[in-house]
Short mmCIF file of C-alpha atoms and ligand atoms in Angstrom, two decimals:
data_model
loop_
_atom_site.label_atom_id
_atom_site.label_comp_id
_atom_site.label_asym_id
_atom_site.label_seq_id
_atom_site.Cartn_x
_atom_site.Cartn_y
_atom_site.Cartn_z
CA MET B 108 -0.92 18.77 12.07
CA GLU B 109 0.81 21.26 9.82
CA ILE B 110 0.59 21.48 6.05
CA ILE B 111 4.09 22.05 4.70
CA ASN B 112 4.60 22.21 0.94
CA GLY B 113 1.29 20.47 0.46
CA ILE B 114 2.29 17.58 2.74
CA PHE B 115 0.25 16.77 5.83
CA VAL B 116 2.89 16.64 8.55
CA CYS B 117 1.37 14.97 11.61
CA GLU B 118 2.61 14.85 15.16
CA ASP B 119 3.08 11.07 15.21
CA TYR B 120 2.05 7.75 13.66
CA GLY B 121 -1.32 7.82 15.45
CA GLU B 122 -2.33 11.19 14.05
CA MET B 123 -1.02 10.30 10.59
CA SER B 124 -3.09 7.11 10.60
CA ARG B 125 -6.28 8.85 11.73
CA ARG B 126 -6.00 11.69 9.22
CA ALA B 127 -5.27 9.36 6.32
CA ALA B 128 -8.07 7.01 7.44
CA ASP B 129 -10.47 9.96 7.30
CA VAL B 130 -9.76 10.32 3.57
CA PHE B 131 -10.67 6.66 3.12
CA ALA B 132 -13.73 6.98 5.34
CA ASP B 133 -15.00 9.94 3.29
CA PHE B 134 -14.47 7.98 0.09
CA ILE B 135 -16.35 4.94 1.44
CA ARG B 136 -19.28 7.12 2.55
CA CYS B 137 -19.44 8.91 -0.83
CA GLU B 138 -18.89 5.76 -2.88
CA PRO B 139 -20.32 2.78 -0.99
CA THR B 140 -19.68 0.50 -4.01
CA GLY B 141 -16.23 1.98 -4.65
CA VAL B 142 -12.95 0.21 -5.33
CA LEU B 143 -10.16 0.46 -2.75
CA GLY B 144 -6.53 -0.22 -3.62
CA LEU B 145 -4.88 -1.55 -0.45
CA ALA B 146 -1.35 -2.02 0.84
CA THR B 147 0.30 -4.07 3.56
CA GLY B 148 3.29 -3.48 5.83
CA SER B 149 3.72 -1.45 8.98
CA SER B 150 2.77 1.91 7.44
CA PRO B 151 -0.98 1.21 6.93
CA MET B 152 -1.66 -0.84 10.08
CA GLY B 153 -2.76 2.16 12.13
CA LEU B 154 -5.03 3.35 9.34
CA TYR B 155 -6.69 -0.07 9.23
CA ARG B 156 -7.22 0.05 13.01
CA CYS B 157 -8.98 3.43 12.53
CA LEU B 158 -11.26 2.03 9.80
CA VAL B 159 -12.14 -0.97 12.00
CA LYS B 160 -12.99 1.43 14.84
CA ASP B 161 -15.19 3.53 12.52
CA TYR B 162 -16.96 0.34 11.42
CA GLU B 163 -17.48 -0.82 15.02
CA GLU B 164 -18.95 2.57 15.86
CA GLY B 165 -21.42 2.21 12.99
CA LYS B 166 -19.85 4.97 10.93
CA LEU B 167 -18.83 2.86 7.92
CA ASP B 168 -20.41 0.16 5.80
CA PHE B 169 -18.12 -2.02 3.69
CA SER B 170 -20.79 -4.45 2.48
CA LYS B 171 -20.56 -3.35 -1.16
CA ILE B 172 -16.96 -2.19 -1.20
CA VAL B 173 -14.50 -3.93 -3.54
CA SER B 174 -10.76 -4.09 -2.89
CA TYR B 175 -7.63 -4.93 -4.83
CA ASN B 176 -4.32 -5.31 -3.05
CA LEU B 177 -1.14 -3.98 -4.51
CA ASP B 178 0.99 -7.04 -4.13
CA GLU B 179 1.76 -10.46 -2.72
CA TYR B 180 4.96 -12.41 -2.27
CA TYR B 181 5.63 -15.15 -4.82
CA PRO B 182 5.55 -17.96 -4.14
CA ILE B 183 3.65 -18.00 -0.86
CA SER B 184 0.55 -19.77 0.32
CA PRO B 185 -2.36 -17.60 1.52
CA ASP B 186 -2.26 -19.15 4.98
CA HIS B 187 1.48 -18.52 5.50
CA SER B 188 1.89 -16.26 8.53
CA GLN B 189 3.58 -13.59 6.36
CA SER B 190 1.32 -13.74 3.29
CA TYR B 191 -0.35 -10.47 2.41
CA ARG B 192 -3.71 -12.25 2.15
CA ARG B 193 -3.32 -13.27 5.80
CA PHE B 194 -2.17 -9.75 6.74
CA MET B 195 -5.28 -8.24 5.15
CA ASP B 196 -7.63 -10.74 6.81
CA GLU B 197 -6.04 -10.23 10.22
CA ASN B 198 -5.66 -6.46 10.07
CA LEU B 199 -8.84 -5.47 8.26
CA PHE B 200 -11.14 -7.88 6.45
CA ASP B 201 -11.94 -10.13 9.43
CA HIS B 202 -13.06 -7.12 11.48
CA ILE B 203 -15.41 -5.36 9.03
CA ASN B 204 -18.46 -6.36 7.00
CA ILE B 205 -16.67 -6.55 3.65
CA ASP B 206 -17.69 -9.52 1.48
CA LYS B 207 -14.49 -11.57 1.16
CA LYS B 208 -15.53 -12.43 -2.40
CA ASN B 209 -15.02 -8.75 -3.20
CA THR B 210 -11.47 -8.70 -1.80
CA HIS B 211 -8.61 -9.45 -4.17
CA VAL B 212 -5.02 -10.14 -3.24
CA PRO B 213 -2.64 -11.45 -5.93
CA ASP B 214 -2.40 -15.23 -5.76
CA GLY B 215 1.01 -16.26 -4.48
CA THR B 216 0.31 -19.87 -5.48
CA CYS B 217 -0.69 -19.34 -9.13
CA SER B 218 1.11 -21.65 -11.55
CA ASP B 219 1.21 -19.13 -14.39
CA PRO B 220 2.04 -15.68 -12.97
CA THR B 221 2.04 -14.04 -16.42
CA ALA B 222 -1.54 -15.12 -17.09
CA PHE B 223 -2.54 -14.27 -13.53
CA CYS B 224 -1.12 -10.74 -13.82
CA ALA B 225 -2.88 -10.04 -17.12
CA ASP B 226 -6.14 -11.22 -15.61
CA TYR B 227 -5.64 -9.11 -12.46
CA ASP B 228 -5.31 -5.98 -14.60
CA LYS B 229 -8.38 -6.97 -16.63
CA ARG B 230 -10.41 -7.38 -13.46
CA ILE B 231 -9.27 -4.01 -12.09
CA LYS B 232 -10.25 -2.35 -15.38
CA ALA B 233 -13.60 -4.14 -15.46
CA ALA B 234 -14.26 -2.89 -11.91
CA GLY B 235 -13.77 0.66 -13.21
CA GLY B 236 -10.19 1.11 -11.95
CA ILE B 237 -9.06 1.93 -8.44
CA GLY B 238 -11.05 4.72 -6.77
CA ILE B 239 -8.60 5.36 -3.94
CA GLN B 240 -5.16 3.80 -3.55
CA LEU B 241 -3.29 3.43 -0.28
CA LEU B 242 0.50 3.33 -0.50
CA GLY B 243 3.50 3.03 1.76
CA VAL B 244 6.98 3.60 0.44
CA GLY B 245 10.06 1.43 0.76
CA ARG B 246 13.30 2.88 2.12
CA ASN B 247 14.64 2.62 -1.43
CA GLY B 248 11.63 4.54 -2.79
CA HIS B 249 9.68 1.55 -4.11
CA ILE B 250 5.89 1.70 -4.35
CA GLY B 251 4.11 -1.63 -4.35
CA PHE B 252 6.99 -3.84 -5.36
CA ASN B 253 7.94 -1.57 -8.23
CA GLU B 254 11.60 -1.60 -7.34
CA PRO B 255 14.15 1.00 -8.52
CA ASP B 256 15.09 0.22 -12.11
CA GLY B 257 15.88 1.83 -15.45
CA VAL B 258 12.33 1.19 -16.64
CA LEU B 259 9.20 0.72 -14.54
CA GLN B 260 6.48 -1.60 -15.76
CA GLY B 261 2.96 -0.33 -16.29
CA ALA B 262 1.17 -3.65 -15.91
CA THR B 263 0.85 -6.04 -12.98
CA HIS B 264 3.90 -8.27 -13.11
CA LEU B 265 6.20 -10.65 -11.28
CA ALA B 266 9.01 -8.59 -9.77
CA ASP B 267 12.39 -9.54 -8.35
CA LEU B 268 12.85 -7.98 -4.92
CA THR B 269 16.02 -5.99 -4.40
CA ASP B 270 18.46 -6.97 -1.67
CA SER B 271 17.46 -3.88 0.30
CA THR B 272 13.78 -4.89 0.25
CA VAL B 273 14.60 -8.48 1.24
CA ASP B 274 16.73 -7.07 4.09
CA ALA B 275 13.96 -4.69 5.20
CA ASN B 276 11.28 -7.42 5.10
CA SER B 277 13.38 -10.06 6.80
CA ARG B 278 12.26 -8.55 10.11
CA PHE B 279 8.94 -10.36 9.58
CA PHE B 280 10.50 -13.78 8.85
CA LYS B 281 12.55 -16.22 10.94
CA CYS B 282 15.60 -15.54 8.80
CA ARG B 283 16.57 -13.73 5.60
CA GLU B 284 16.60 -16.99 3.60
CA ASP B 285 12.89 -17.43 4.30
CA VAL B 286 11.91 -14.14 2.60
CA PRO B 287 10.49 -14.85 -0.88
CA LYS B 288 12.68 -13.18 -3.49
CA GLN B 289 9.85 -12.32 -5.86
CA ALA B 290 6.41 -10.75 -5.65
CA ILE B 291 3.43 -10.12 -7.87
CA THR B 292 2.81 -6.40 -7.91
CA MET B 293 0.47 -3.96 -9.56
CA GLY B 294 2.41 -1.83 -11.99
CA ILE B 295 2.56 1.91 -12.31
CA ASP B 296 -0.52 2.20 -14.57
CA ALA B 297 -3.09 0.98 -12.05
CA ILE B 298 -1.51 3.11 -9.30
CA MET B 299 -1.34 6.27 -11.40
CA GLY B 300 -4.84 5.59 -12.74
CA ALA B 301 -6.35 5.64 -9.23
CA GLY B 302 -8.72 8.55 -8.59
CA THR B 303 -6.91 9.48 -5.37
CA VAL B 304 -3.60 8.24 -3.95
CA VAL B 305 -3.02 8.34 -0.19
CA LEU B 306 0.63 7.86 0.75
CA VAL B 307 1.52 7.25 4.40
CA ILE B 308 5.13 7.67 5.51
CA SER B 309 6.27 7.17 9.06
CA GLY B 310 9.59 7.08 10.88
CA GLU B 311 13.04 8.51 10.56
CA GLU B 312 14.16 5.64 8.34
CA LYS B 313 11.72 6.83 5.65
CA HIS B 314 13.01 10.41 5.64
CA GLU B 315 15.22 9.84 2.63
CA ALA B 316 12.37 8.29 0.61
CA LEU B 317 10.22 11.31 1.43
CA THR B 318 12.94 13.68 0.25
CA TYR B 319 13.04 11.78 -3.07
CA LEU B 320 9.39 12.66 -3.53
CA LEU B 321 9.72 16.25 -2.35
CA ASP B 322 13.00 17.27 -3.93
CA GLY B 323 13.64 14.91 -6.75
CA PHE B 324 12.81 14.88 -10.42
CA TYR B 325 11.03 11.94 -11.98
CA ASP B 326 13.44 9.09 -11.58
CA THR B 327 12.62 5.44 -12.19
CA HIS B 328 15.43 4.60 -9.77
CA ARG B 329 13.25 6.27 -7.13
CA PRO B 330 9.79 5.02 -8.10
CA VAL B 331 7.98 7.17 -5.52
CA THR B 332 8.91 10.26 -7.57
CA LEU B 333 6.45 9.19 -10.26
CA LEU B 334 3.63 10.10 -7.88
CA ARG B 335 4.50 13.76 -8.41
CA GLY B 336 2.51 13.46 -11.63
CA HIS B 337 -0.63 12.17 -9.94
CA ARG B 338 -3.67 14.45 -10.13
CA ASP B 339 -4.82 13.85 -6.55
CA LEU B 340 -1.95 12.76 -4.33
CA ARG B 341 -2.34 13.18 -0.56
CA VAL B 342 0.80 12.62 1.46
CA PHE B 343 0.51 12.05 5.22
CA CYS B 344 3.70 11.69 7.21
CA ASP B 345 4.81 12.02 10.80
CA LYS B 346 7.39 14.50 12.07
CA ALA B 347 10.05 11.80 12.27
CA ALA B 348 9.73 11.08 8.55
CA TYR B 349 9.51 14.75 7.60
CA TYR B 350 12.42 16.02 9.66
CA GLY B 351 14.44 12.80 9.76
CA LYS B 352 14.91 12.91 13.51
C1 F6R Y 47 3.15 -3.33 0.71
C2 F6R Y 47 3.91 -2.60 -0.29
C3 F6R Y 47 5.24 -2.02 0.01
C4 F6R Y 47 5.28 -1.30 1.35
C5 F6R Y 47 6.68 -0.72 1.61
C6 F6R Y 47 6.77 -0.12 2.98
O1 F6R Y 47 1.92 -3.79 0.17
O2 F6R Y 47 3.47 -2.51 -1.38
O3 F6R Y 47 5.57 -1.11 -1.01
O4 F6R Y 47 4.35 -0.26 1.36
O5 F6R Y 47 7.62 -1.74 1.51
O6 F6R Y 47 6.62 -1.12 3.95
P1 F6R Y 47 6.45 -0.76 5.49
O7 F6R Y 47 5.18 0.00 5.60
O8 F6R Y 47 6.38 -2.07 6.19
O9 F6R Y 47 7.64 0.07 5.86
#
């Protein structure tokens, strides 16, 4: 691994995942009752595998850990094969000793998303905020489902997915029409309020999004650029994402 301009540039996805997982593992050891902010998608899967391995080797205890996920499609039922609740259960929660009651994923079946979102923010605040937040980035620079826009919302909200996000996520569904066109997402406030933010970026197709963060000014049309203002941002990428080849 090399550190270039404050970015941890790793050899490949495996090294990126391990190094970023180590930041989470340190946090969990230091704050066994801490609050994790979690993400889904292909970027964090390797990191979750590393945390499961650490748990199996007796190096981590999740019994008092609390988690809040960034987002969930809307509408979607929790047992849908592509729901983020199911993703979290299958990739992490079912393999560690976390108490499922302490895991929170936005409810893709709620009848009143506005009330749900307000309550989600209240619960995050009551838990003391997010201690450490894991993020991936969309090809268009989105974080969570805070899509490029003239104004970004601070609070958890129901977001319309852009065509580019629907296109990108259609790889997980039978066809594009099956991809939900909305999602409940944490807003910018909870993300920026996290004690530490760990951003994982892998693959050539994310090179442009990484350059937004590295070269750009704050730009709500490239939401990832807002992270430049975070007090403890750790960016882990692989060579493909850094060099774009
Ligand atoms: C997922 C999320 C999204 C993803 C982003 C990248 O919870 O909030 O912002 O992090 O779309 O997705 P992948 O990692 O699948 O390329």
